[in-house]
Amino acid sequence: MDLNHLIEKCKKGDRKAQQLVYNLFKDKLYALCLKYCKNKDEAQDNLQDSFISIFQKINTYSGKGSFEGWLKRITINKAIDRYKREPYLEPIDYHQVAQDDTTIDDKDLGIDLNQMLLFIQELPDRYRLVFNMYELDNYSHREISQILEVSEGTSKSNLHRAKVILKQKITAFMATQKNSIANGY
Amino acid sequence: MGTKKDIGKIFQEKFKDFEQAPDAGTWDTIANELDGNGKGRYPLLLWITTAVVFIGLMGLLIWQPWQSDTVSPSLVSDPELQTPSSEITTKKDAITTTTQKDAQENINNRTSTEDTATSNTTPSRLSDNAKTLTDTTEVTNQKSQQTASTQTSGNTVSYSNSITEKSSATNTLKATSSNLGSASKGNTKINTVRANAGIINIDETTIAQMTVREQNARKAYRAKIAAERKAMRDQIESDKMLALAKRDSLQKAEEKAMAIAQAKKEAEKEAEKQSRNKRDTPKTEAERAEDRKEAVTYNFSVSTYTSLLSYGSLVKGSSIDDRLVDNPREAIATQGYGVRLEYVLNERSGFRFGIGVAPLKYRTNNFQVLNNGGTINVYQFSGLTPTQLEQGGTPTNPQAVAFFNDYDVVTIEQNISYIELPMDYQYKLINKRVGLSLNPGLSIFILTDNSVFAIANDNTRLRIGRETSLNDLSFAFNLGLGGFYNFAKNWRLDVEPTFRYQLNPYSNNLGNFRPYYIGVQFGATFKF
């Protein structure tokens, strides 16, 4: 059964077809949720909400664009809705942040993927959303500013600050690991 | 040393193909939600949470832990500290009438009294001390009640005050206990006092228990106050965050509204600019073609017209009498008018139906009048039905006789008027903004006026009769050449020279007269 056929069946409310669609895309969308949410529990909740929304709105899918892209947009939007309305204070001095270097030596790349995911999850909500949207899901700052209802400048500074924080975390993590090795742990 | 890379790139590479499986039961939850079992999950949770909080609050209100935190209730409930009810009532009344400050002073006073009692351990003093203890208990109880009421108002500072007050009250109690203890140890008279007084029975163990209880209560109080302060700080922080969020939201809304207003303003400016450009810029060929097409595309039209008419004959002759054949003739211009409806068949052709008035005049000049003994030759025209005439050509009207006596050469003028009903087929040779059409057709003529006049040189007129053989209903062949100018989508100006040749104007055409008339119509047409 091809995907279009499955989608048609989903539009008719066929539960088996919905389960097949779920099985096809659950891993990708859950990974997306993990990146956009604070932790696994919230990612799990977001995944559920997203699939419910997907199957409720599947009739609006015209079939013109990529279905996977459509699913991802809904999932990302759900995550954004989850965090966008939370109170946000911008504690950053933009000029100060702008001077910070956001590059890192690629010898530090040997960090476990789950650890890197944890770094992302630990970012403040707004920074995490902007970082994910811009760096991992190819949104432009203009799009981000429209979706998050902030200025493009804020989006850029949030991204920069997110990178600075991530760099600090990676550096600190590597330093800890080195110390552990040096101490024979 | 490796190469430097942007953090974003590093994460992009790492998470390029990142996938992870969710919990195994996720689909079941989703399916349940889709089946409607999960409907209202959040409202239900909310209700449960609300119910738990409500029950908790009710429990707190009933239990009133802040009452048990104070020393006084436990002291009062201790049977050993119970004083006769009448005494308590008296003291209570006395204290109730004092202010809080007075009560504190009262406590202090009592404490000093108790100090005195320590040195003079007489039964009466002890009795006083006991009473003082009871009084102090009452005061503390009052304080406790005040503290409880203060707690409900949520004022942390009041808690501190309450603690201070209670501490002083507790100190008083301690002092009293200590004094009483030393009195008990040092002097066996206390037992006698106890027995004699019969009011209060306090021993060291009880006082020690009281002290421990007091300390526990104090600790509990401090913990509670700390917890409530923390809760209050959290609440303030939360309120602050909410206020900031609200401020952000309002700012955003304001910015959005301003942006919308600005965009609207710019759109209006742009529209105005475009409109101005449109006015200033000559139309393109396509726009002109569109205009032309609009101008010539319609289904019906209504025209009104006025026409200049000239009546004449194709051959030499007269419809009145053969004697007039060789006389010079003159066509007199007249003015007609009418309306016309056009039904368009296609882009090139259509049918036209109309109704109009066509007054016509025709003159034969230089007719020699002969008056032969009252018989005037004018009245002897073969095609004339004379008026006011006796048999033999003698006019009965004296004015007529006088007219022909005065003028011997007259002009004979025929006045003929028709209501015409033209029906044309219109073929547009050129159908553009300025066009040309050929309009052949037929007309029905209904005769409405038929008069013949004799006109003298000085333009004096005399009606002499009517043409005998003119038909009341006749037909004519029409041929028009229409020129028009579509000056607006719905409006057109027309100029149309028309030739009408009458097919059967006479029942008896005496002089082979073949009348026609030429008209030039000027009109305005509304197209729809």
XYZ file of C-alpha atoms in Angstrom:
713
model
C 0.000 0.000 0.000
C 1.553 3.309 -1.036
C 1.579 6.414 1.117
C -1.077 8.256 -0.860
C -3.431 5.355 -0.444
C -2.712 5.320 3.274
C -3.403 9.026 3.525
C -6.710 8.614 1.734
C -7.684 5.877 4.161
C -6.632 8.059 7.089
C -8.875 10.792 5.750
C -11.737 8.322 5.970
C -10.827 7.622 9.592
C -9.404 4.153 9.030
C -7.721 3.359 12.348
C -5.411 0.725 10.877
C -4.161 3.128 8.246
C -3.584 5.719 10.947
C -1.545 3.213 12.911
C 0.521 2.442 9.833
C 1.175 6.140 9.307
C 2.058 6.433 12.981
C 4.521 3.547 12.715
C 6.058 5.041 9.599
C 6.783 8.443 11.076
C 6.822 8.040 14.850
C 10.602 7.770 15.191
C 11.311 10.866 13.124
C 8.649 12.926 14.821
C 9.622 11.759 18.285
C 13.208 12.779 17.557
C 11.837 16.159 16.518
C 9.855 16.403 19.758
C 12.940 15.510 21.787
C 14.823 18.379 20.206
C 12.058 20.933 20.724
C 10.928 19.900 24.209
C 12.542 20.172 27.612
C 12.583 16.484 28.376
C 11.327 13.060 27.341
C 7.985 13.374 29.121
C 7.111 16.587 27.375
C 8.389 15.164 24.092
C 6.114 12.178 24.572
C 3.152 14.461 25.289
C 3.981 16.605 22.306
C 4.183 13.572 20.059
C 0.749 12.412 21.177
C -0.771 15.853 20.714
C 0.841 16.154 17.317
C -0.464 12.825 16.022
C -3.948 13.557 17.320
C -3.837 16.900 15.555
C -2.427 15.264 12.413
C -5.242 12.748 12.157
C -7.863 15.361 12.977
C -6.555 17.739 10.325
C -5.467 15.239 7.703
C -8.379 16.257 5.480
C -6.710 19.624 5.039
C -3.613 18.020 3.577
C -3.919 18.779 -0.126
C -1.241 16.355 -1.269
C 0.758 19.075 -2.998
C 3.745 19.208 -0.674
C 5.729 16.542 1.095
C 3.602 14.654 3.601
C 6.558 14.228 5.940
C 7.175 17.963 5.775
C 3.526 18.561 6.662
C 3.787 16.223 9.648
C 6.957 17.947 10.817
C 5.389 21.383 10.561
C 2.457 20.304 12.725
C 4.792 18.714 15.267
C 7.031 21.775 15.417
C 4.032 24.071 15.704
C 2.706 22.006 18.601
C 6.023 22.346 20.388
C 6.122 26.064 19.673
C 2.601 26.512 21.047
C 3.714 24.672 24.158
C 6.502 27.142 24.923
C 5.760 30.310 23.027
C 3.282 31.733 25.518
C 5.442 31.160 28.546
C 6.799 34.353 30.085
C 10.084 35.288 28.607
C 12.679 37.742 29.828
C 15.593 38.672 27.665
C 18.522 38.734 30.069
C 21.170 39.209 27.435
C 23.254 42.196 26.636
C 23.190 41.919 22.860
C 26.439 43.766 22.324
C 28.215 41.536 24.777
C 26.787 38.393 23.219
C 27.618 39.491 19.710
C 31.289 39.360 20.564
C 31.196 35.766 21.748
C 32.669 33.196 19.431
C 30.317 30.354 18.553
C 32.811 28.086 16.834
C 34.355 25.069 18.415
C 37.247 22.790 17.627
C 35.906 19.694 15.881
C 38.105 17.493 18.016
C 35.394 18.043 20.628
C 32.875 16.304 18.423
C 33.193 12.977 20.125
C 30.276 13.650 22.421
C 27.443 11.191 22.671
C 24.311 12.156 20.730
C 22.105 11.806 23.789
C 24.363 14.156 25.681
C 24.115 16.683 22.888
C 20.350 16.283 22.920
C 20.443 16.988 26.636
C 22.386 20.181 25.967
C 19.670 21.308 23.591
C 16.913 20.404 26.021
C 18.609 22.371 28.771
C 18.540 25.573 26.739
C 15.983 28.198 27.771
C 12.728 27.615 25.893
C 13.005 30.470 23.439
C 16.636 29.777 22.666
C 15.880 26.109 22.140
C 13.041 26.848 19.728
C 15.050 29.355 17.725
C 18.149 27.134 17.630
C 16.168 24.127 16.436
C 14.148 26.049 13.892
C 17.116 27.865 12.390
C 19.920 25.350 12.622
C 18.172 21.999 12.448
C 14.984 22.706 10.504
C 16.093 25.424 8.090
C 13.644 28.155 9.063
C 14.771 31.670 8.195
C 14.955 34.385 10.823
C 12.065 36.078 9.077
C 9.910 32.972 9.407
C 10.969 32.482 13.005
C 10.156 36.074 13.847
C 6.681 35.648 12.374
C 5.998 32.340 14.088
C 7.365 33.320 17.497
C 6.074 36.885 17.162
C 9.422 38.457 17.870
C 11.612 40.723 15.809
C 14.216 39.282 13.462
C 16.882 40.883 15.625
C 15.580 39.025 18.665
C 15.593 35.785 16.709
C 19.207 36.329 15.693
C 20.324 37.226 19.196
C 18.444 34.228 20.646
C 20.216 31.957 18.185
C 23.575 33.435 18.982
C 22.984 33.162 22.693
C 21.858 29.560 22.291
C 25.083 28.760 20.490
C 27.143 30.472 23.168
C 25.400 28.443 25.856
C 25.841 25.225 23.910
C 29.502 25.968 23.429
C 29.904 26.595 27.148
C 28.160 23.324 27.927
C 30.240 21.328 25.476
C 33.452 22.878 26.740
C 32.533 22.250 30.368
C 31.487 18.697 29.596
C 34.726 17.943 27.808
C 36.745 19.440 30.626
C 34.910 17.243 33.141
C 35.538 14.175 31.037
C 39.219 14.977 30.748
C 39.490 15.405 34.500
C 37.718 12.092 35.062
C 40.125 10.329 32.758
C 43.073 12.044 34.383
C 41.852 10.970 37.798
C 41.511 7.400 36.606
C 37.724 7.196 36.802
C 44.374 20.503 16.790
C 41.223 20.117 14.719
C 39.481 22.710 12.571
C 37.019 25.186 14.027
C 33.389 24.656 13.234
C 30.244 26.597 14.028
C 28.203 25.066 16.826
C 25.164 25.073 14.584
C 26.964 23.046 11.915
C 28.153 20.568 14.474
C 24.633 19.981 15.724
C 23.304 19.810 12.165
C 25.753 17.019 11.377
C 25.050 15.187 14.583
C 21.261 15.334 14.301
C 21.095 14.827 10.551
C 19.592 11.351 10.730
C 18.521 11.407 14.326
C 15.542 9.164 15.075
C 14.263 7.676 18.284
C 11.357 5.421 19.091
C 8.725 6.707 21.504
C 7.206 4.640 24.317
C 5.482 1.461 23.207
C 2.071 2.494 24.559
C 1.972 5.810 22.758
C -0.180 4.583 19.903
C -2.779 3.193 22.313
C -3.067 6.586 23.977
C -3.395 8.319 20.629
C -5.984 5.806 19.442
C -7.953 6.314 22.650
C -7.851 10.068 22.174
C -8.976 9.678 18.578
C -11.804 7.399 19.700
C -12.941 10.127 21.995
C -12.003 8.365 25.248
C -9.455 10.985 25.958
C -11.830 13.822 25.413
C -11.765 16.182 28.313
C -8.574 14.677 29.714
C -7.231 18.040 30.664
C -10.503 19.405 32.055
C -10.846 16.195 34.128
C -7.332 16.616 35.496
C -8.130 20.198 36.233
C -11.288 19.197 38.084
C -9.434 16.563 40.085
C -6.679 19.022 40.971
C -9.237 21.655 41.929
C -11.143 19.145 44.068
C -7.973 18.016 45.856
C -6.927 21.600 46.520
C -10.413 22.457 47.749
C -10.585 19.451 50.061
C -7.089 20.283 51.335
C -8.106 23.854 52.052
C -11.282 22.728 53.804
C -9.234 20.291 55.880
C -6.840 23.050 56.850
C -9.717 25.302 57.826
C -11.268 22.591 59.999
C -7.998 21.405 61.496
C -6.641 24.934 61.992
C -3.058 23.933 62.599
C -2.121 27.539 63.461
C -4.275 27.224 66.572
C -2.313 24.215 67.824
C 0.998 25.970 67.075
C 0.444 28.390 69.921
C 1.215 27.538 73.460
C -1.909 28.844 75.049
C -4.518 26.298 73.877
C -2.437 23.387 75.141
C -1.906 25.121 78.399
C -5.549 25.890 78.760
C -6.527 22.352 77.892
C -4.181 20.982 80.481
C -6.446 20.071 83.404
C -3.707 20.987 85.840
C -3.725 24.540 84.641
C -7.469 24.922 84.746
C -8.632 27.643 87.091
C -12.133 27.962 88.396
C -14.314 29.108 85.600
C -15.572 32.124 87.456
C -12.030 33.364 87.960
C -11.096 32.794 84.352
C -14.137 34.607 83.237
C -13.353 37.539 85.432
C -9.773 37.760 84.211
C -10.758 37.183 80.660
C -13.230 40.032 80.808
C -10.607 42.256 82.292
C -8.097 41.425 79.591
C -10.569 41.604 76.802
C -11.176 45.227 77.646
C -7.474 46.057 77.363
C -5.537 46.649 74.200
C -2.803 44.345 72.961
C -0.203 46.718 74.342
C -1.887 46.742 77.674
C -1.907 42.988 77.648
C 1.839 42.909 77.009
C 2.419 45.337 79.824
C 0.150 43.247 81.976
C 2.277 40.222 81.255
C 5.448 42.080 82.159
C 3.899 43.366 85.316
C 2.830 39.883 86.220
C 6.334 38.600 85.572
C 7.826 41.112 87.949
C 5.203 40.140 90.443
C 6.218 36.549 90.000
C 9.852 37.491 90.652
C 8.740 38.944 93.864
C 6.798 35.780 94.567
C 9.983 33.747 94.230
C 11.578 35.538 97.131
C 8.490 35.571 99.268
C 7.106 32.123 98.777
C 4.058 32.694 100.864
C 0.809 30.922 100.108
C -0.888 34.138 99.195
C 1.875 35.082 96.783
C 1.844 31.645 95.263
C -1.812 31.936 94.856
C -1.269 35.236 93.146
C 1.393 33.632 90.992
C -0.955 30.913 90.026
C -3.530 33.465 89.123
C -0.916 35.385 87.269
C -0.061 32.232 85.347
C -3.676 31.790 84.550
C -3.865 35.419 83.495
C -0.794 35.022 81.378
C -2.308 31.972 79.789
C -5.379 33.955 78.994
C -3.340 36.773 77.541
C -1.378 34.330 75.433
C -4.606 32.774 74.347
C -5.856 36.144 73.276
C -2.586 36.701 71.427
C -2.946 33.382 69.773
C -6.385 34.259 68.583
C -5.146 37.573 67.294
C -2.283 35.797 65.559
C -4.690 33.383 63.941
C -6.745 36.224 62.583
C -3.584 37.911 61.393
C -2.534 34.724 59.633
C -5.654 34.756 57.556
C -4.735 38.171 56.280
C -1.421 36.743 55.099
C 0.785 39.370 56.692
C 4.193 37.920 57.413
C 5.264 40.848 59.546
C 2.380 40.120 61.851
C 3.698 36.632 62.236
C 6.982 38.029 63.526
C 5.158 40.258 65.930
C 3.087 37.361 67.033
C 6.196 35.310 67.626
C 7.768 38.100 69.645
C 4.642 38.497 71.684
C 4.369 34.797 72.182
C 8.023 34.596 73.100
C 7.574 37.205 75.746
C 4.517 35.369 76.942
C 6.466 32.134 76.918
C 9.312 33.762 78.775
C 6.831 34.856 81.327
C 5.611 31.324 81.609
C 9.148 30.020 81.873
C 9.939 32.522 84.550
C 6.840 31.594 86.376
C 7.596 27.914 86.015
C 11.135 28.425 87.168
C 10.009 30.408 90.133
C 7.385 27.863 90.934
C 9.968 25.082 90.522
C 12.409 26.669 92.880
C 9.620 27.288 95.275
C 8.670 23.627 95.095
C 12.209 22.394 95.623
C 13.145 24.760 98.352
C 10.080 24.837 100.406
C 7.613 22.109 101.311
C 5.129 24.788 102.000
C 4.276 24.733 98.365
C 2.411 21.485 98.834
C 0.444 23.122 101.575
C -0.170 26.052 99.298
C -1.217 23.698 96.544
C -3.626 21.937 98.833
C -4.914 25.111 100.372
C -5.255 27.039 97.172
C -6.964 24.186 95.341
C -6.812 26.309 92.209
C -3.856 25.014 90.273
C -1.687 21.964 90.379
C 1.600 22.399 88.562
C 4.676 20.332 89.175
C 8.076 20.291 87.536
C 7.247 17.567 85.011
C 4.281 19.505 83.766
C 6.342 22.653 83.428
C 9.053 20.732 81.599
C 6.436 19.269 79.261
C 5.073 22.691 78.720
C 8.530 23.984 77.851
C 9.136 21.195 75.347
C 5.726 21.742 73.842
C 6.410 25.433 73.683
C 9.697 24.842 71.909
C 8.089 22.427 69.483
C 5.337 24.879 68.790
C 7.884 27.615 68.209
C 9.824 25.431 65.814
C 6.674 24.486 63.967
C 5.718 28.118 63.776
C 9.077 29.142 62.406
C 8.924 26.376 59.822
C 5.440 27.372 58.851
C 6.331 31.032 58.588
C 9.391 30.180 56.520
C 7.281 28.039 54.227
C 4.663 30.719 53.874
C 7.268 33.381 53.223
C 8.723 31.190 50.522
C 5.283 30.621 49.033
C 4.688 34.322 49.131
C 8.011 35.032 47.444
C 7.188 32.438 44.795
C 3.789 34.009 44.288
C 5.308 37.474 43.944
C 7.836 36.103 41.485
C 5.106 34.371 39.542
C 2.972 37.529 39.516
C 5.975 39.473 38.347
C 6.590 37.034 35.515
C 2.949 37.161 34.533
C 2.956 40.949 34.615
C 6.070 41.043 32.476
C 4.568 38.563 30.073
C 1.430 40.652 29.918
C 3.500 43.764 29.320
C 5.376 41.966 26.529
C 2.114 40.825 25.053
C 0.664 44.340 25.189
C 3.789 45.787 23.651
C 3.642 43.226 20.878
C -0.031 43.950 20.294
C 0.718 47.647 20.170
C 3.605 47.096 17.765
C 1.408 44.875 15.659
C -1.376 47.469 15.567
C 1.125 50.145 14.627
C 2.578 47.922 11.928
C -0.890 47.250 10.545
C -1.742 50.959 10.586
C 1.557 51.736 8.868
C 0.983 49.021 6.279
C -2.512 50.348 5.650
C -1.179 53.847 5.250
C 1.464 52.669 2.816
C -1.094 50.634 0.884
C -3.309 53.705 0.608
C -0.353 55.772 -0.565
C 0.560 53.121 -3.086
C -3.025 52.927 -4.334
C -3.139 56.706 -4.657
C 0.175 56.670 -6.488
C -1.028 53.985 -8.856
C -4.258 55.821 -9.425
C -2.322 59.012 -10.183
C -0.018 57.151 -12.537
C -2.993 55.609 -14.219
C -4.537 59.026 -14.760
C -1.297 60.485 -16.041
C -0.220 57.577 -18.189
C -1.781 57.202 -21.662
C -3.735 54.013 -22.104
C -1.971 51.069 -23.596
C -3.148 49.555 -26.852
C -4.543 46.591 -24.956
C -6.526 48.895 -22.676
C -7.842 50.759 -25.658
C -8.825 47.527 -27.354
C -10.608 46.503 -24.176
C -12.432 49.821 -24.069
C -13.429 49.444 -27.689
C -14.684 45.972 -27.092
C -16.700 47.123 -24.118
C -18.142 49.993 -26.117
C -19.437 47.818 -28.938
C -20.595 44.928 -26.795
C -24.232 45.315 -25.790
C -27.591 43.659 -26.304
C -30.049 46.511 -26.598
C -29.979 50.206 -27.230
C -32.503 52.993 -27.090
C -32.064 56.077 -29.231
C -33.794 59.378 -29.453
C -33.315 61.426 -32.540
C -34.339 64.560 -34.306
C -34.196 64.792 -38.054
C -34.101 67.417 -40.764
C -36.461 66.380 -43.555
C -36.787 67.381 -47.157
C -39.715 66.199 -49.281
C -39.458 65.711 -53.059
C -40.386 63.662 -56.126
C -38.252 61.432 -58.264
C -40.006 62.597 -61.432
C -41.520 65.829 -62.677
C -45.190 65.913 -61.717
C -47.813 66.996 -59.265
C -50.196 65.049 -57.174
C -52.702 67.914 -57.184
C -53.209 68.795 -60.816
C -51.536 68.380 -64.170
C -51.483 72.111 -64.606
C -48.834 72.330 -61.971
C -46.406 69.973 -63.654
C -44.258 72.602 -65.201
C -44.297 75.049 -62.348
C -41.105 75.443 -60.308
C -41.075 73.427 -57.150
C -39.415 73.957 -53.814
C -38.709 71.558 -50.991
C -39.164 73.054 -47.570
C -36.996 71.676 -44.752
C -38.906 70.440 -41.759
C -37.953 68.832 -38.456
C -39.063 65.429 -37.241
C -38.287 63.409 -34.170
C -38.649 59.933 -32.778
C -37.294 57.093 -30.674
C -35.811 53.794 -31.744
C -35.039 50.472 -30.079
C -32.228 48.302 -31.326
C -31.877 44.592 -30.702
C -28.368 43.352 -31.399
C -28.122 40.033 -33.179
C -24.364 39.825 -33.173
C -21.312 42.009 -33.225
C -22.145 43.250 -36.736
C -25.886 43.258 -37.102
C -29.159 43.968 -35.389
C -32.785 44.931 -35.879
C -34.203 48.357 -35.181
C -37.776 49.341 -34.484
C -38.940 52.897 -34.037
C -41.706 55.410 -33.936
C -41.425 58.970 -35.136
C -43.163 62.019 -36.502
C -42.344 63.171 -40.041
C -43.936 66.517 -41.067
C -43.348 67.251 -44.766
C -43.857 70.346 -46.921
C -43.757 70.776 -50.650
C -44.338 73.949 -52.664
C -45.292 74.617 -56.276
C -44.618 78.218 -57.138
C -46.042 80.808 -59.506
C -49.545 79.537 -59.980
C -51.658 82.006 -61.878
C -54.999 82.532 -60.159
C -57.973 83.113 -62.398
C -61.171 84.574 -60.956
C -63.927 84.116 -63.459
C -67.084 85.671 -62.045
C -66.418 84.323 -58.589
C -65.245 80.963 -59.823
C -61.616 80.612 -58.835
C -59.422 78.114 -60.724
C -57.514 77.145 -57.551
C -60.570 75.362 -56.328
C -60.771 73.431 -59.569
C -57.614 71.310 -59.010
C -58.432 67.762 -59.834
C -56.564 66.285 -56.888
C -57.872 68.740 -54.346
C -60.825 68.406 -52.043
C -61.599 72.079 -51.475
C -62.900 73.538 -48.227
C -65.590 76.169 -47.826
C -66.517 75.983 -51.449
C -69.846 76.093 -53.164
C -70.623 74.073 -56.216
C -68.794 75.489 -59.203
C -65.678 76.804 -57.470
C -67.086 79.809 -55.657
C -65.738 80.087 -52.111
C -68.284 80.682 -49.430
C -65.725 82.322 -47.193
C -65.518 86.093 -47.914
C -61.936 86.090 -46.720
C -61.064 83.562 -49.410
C -62.739 85.666 -52.091
C -60.889 88.740 -50.867
C -57.590 86.777 -50.798
C -57.878 85.710 -54.415
C -59.035 89.166 -55.421
C -55.896 90.609 -53.905
C -53.380 88.055 -55.120
C -53.379 86.659 -58.620
C -50.172 84.626 -58.349
C -49.843 82.244 -55.454
C -47.724 79.381 -54.291
C -49.461 76.083 -53.633
C -48.076 74.387 -50.505
C -48.833 70.836 -49.500
C -48.467 69.998 -45.804
C -48.357 66.279 -45.137
C -47.516 64.719 -41.823
C -46.996 61.075 -41.001
C -46.414 58.961 -37.960
C -43.758 56.596 -39.200
C -42.907 53.178 -37.833
C -39.519 52.251 -39.295
C -38.168 48.688 -39.116
C -34.558 48.352 -40.183
C -31.908 45.759 -40.406
C -28.647 47.290 -39.347
C -25.355 46.011 -40.606
C -22.297 47.614 -39.104
C -19.638 48.073 -41.735
C -17.233 49.396 -39.127
C -17.884 48.500 -35.520
C -15.318 50.345 -33.462
C -15.341 53.433 -31.334
C -16.244 55.338 -34.503
C -18.326 53.204 -36.796
C -20.458 53.075 -39.871
C -23.573 51.093 -40.617
C -25.886 50.406 -43.517
C -29.549 50.336 -42.516
C -32.064 49.105 -45.088
C -35.669 48.594 -44.059
C -39.344 49.404 -44.406
C -41.541 52.005 -42.781
C -45.224 52.168 -42.150
C -46.658 55.665 -42.602
C -49.842 56.717 -40.889
C -51.212 59.965 -42.256
C -51.966 62.543 -39.588
C -52.092 65.840 -41.513
C -53.094 66.599 -45.062
C -53.547 70.269 -45.992
C -53.100 72.409 -49.088
C -52.502 76.140 -48.761
C -52.336 79.067 -51.142
C -49.573 81.450 -50.118
C -49.232 84.965 -51.379
C -45.988 86.771 -51.969
C -46.281 88.494 -48.613
C -46.653 85.064 -47.004
C -50.361 85.470 -46.353
C -51.771 81.970 -46.239
C -55.126 80.519 -47.050
C -56.034 76.879 -46.580
C -57.819 75.750 -49.712
C -58.390 72.057 -49.004
C -56.719 68.672 -48.823
C -55.248 66.254 -51.314
C -57.886 63.844 -52.356
C -55.933 60.709 -53.060
C -53.420 60.494 -50.215
C -53.650 57.135 -48.455
C -54.094 57.091 -44.718
C -51.759 54.113 -44.444
C -48.799 53.677 -46.699
C -45.388 52.072 -46.837
C -41.912 53.234 -47.665
C -38.575 51.723 -48.423
C -35.774 53.020 -46.206
C -32.084 53.146 -46.707
C -29.862 54.774 -44.137
C -26.157 55.205 -43.758
C -25.441 55.501 -40.095
C -22.360 56.984 -38.580
C -21.794 56.680 -34.851
C -19.311 57.495 -32.132
C -19.148 55.349 -29.002
C -17.988 58.003 -26.597
C -18.645 55.912 -23.448
C -19.301 52.351 -22.535
C -23.061 52.924 -22.551
C -23.434 55.967 -24.727
C -23.213 56.664 -28.420
C -23.836 59.596 -30.741
C -25.519 58.943 -34.063
C -25.731 60.776 -37.366
C -27.738 59.008 -40.024
C -28.706 60.307 -43.452
C -31.822 58.429 -44.525
C -33.629 58.075 -47.799
C -37.296 57.023 -47.742
C -39.078 56.258 -50.916
C -42.854 56.028 -50.538
C -44.279 52.948 -52.198
C -48.042 53.690 -52.240
C -48.721 57.196 -51.048
C -51.711 57.779 -53.355
C -54.805 55.860 -54.143
C -54.904 57.643 -57.509
C -51.667 59.164 -58.642
C -52.763 61.760 -61.100
C -49.550 63.413 -62.124
C -47.203 60.447 -61.744
C -45.862 62.025 -58.603
C -43.247 59.765 -56.911
C -42.571 61.231 -53.537
C -39.599 60.560 -51.264
C -37.977 62.366 -48.509
C -34.445 62.654 -47.301
C -33.733 63.050 -43.646
C -30.647 63.460 -41.585
C -31.145 62.089 -38.081
C -29.095 63.259 -35.135
C -29.444 61.230 -31.996
C -28.046 59.895 -28.761
C -28.163 56.224 -27.882
C -28.047 54.435 -24.561
C -26.702 50.894 -24.829
C -27.326 48.117 -22.343
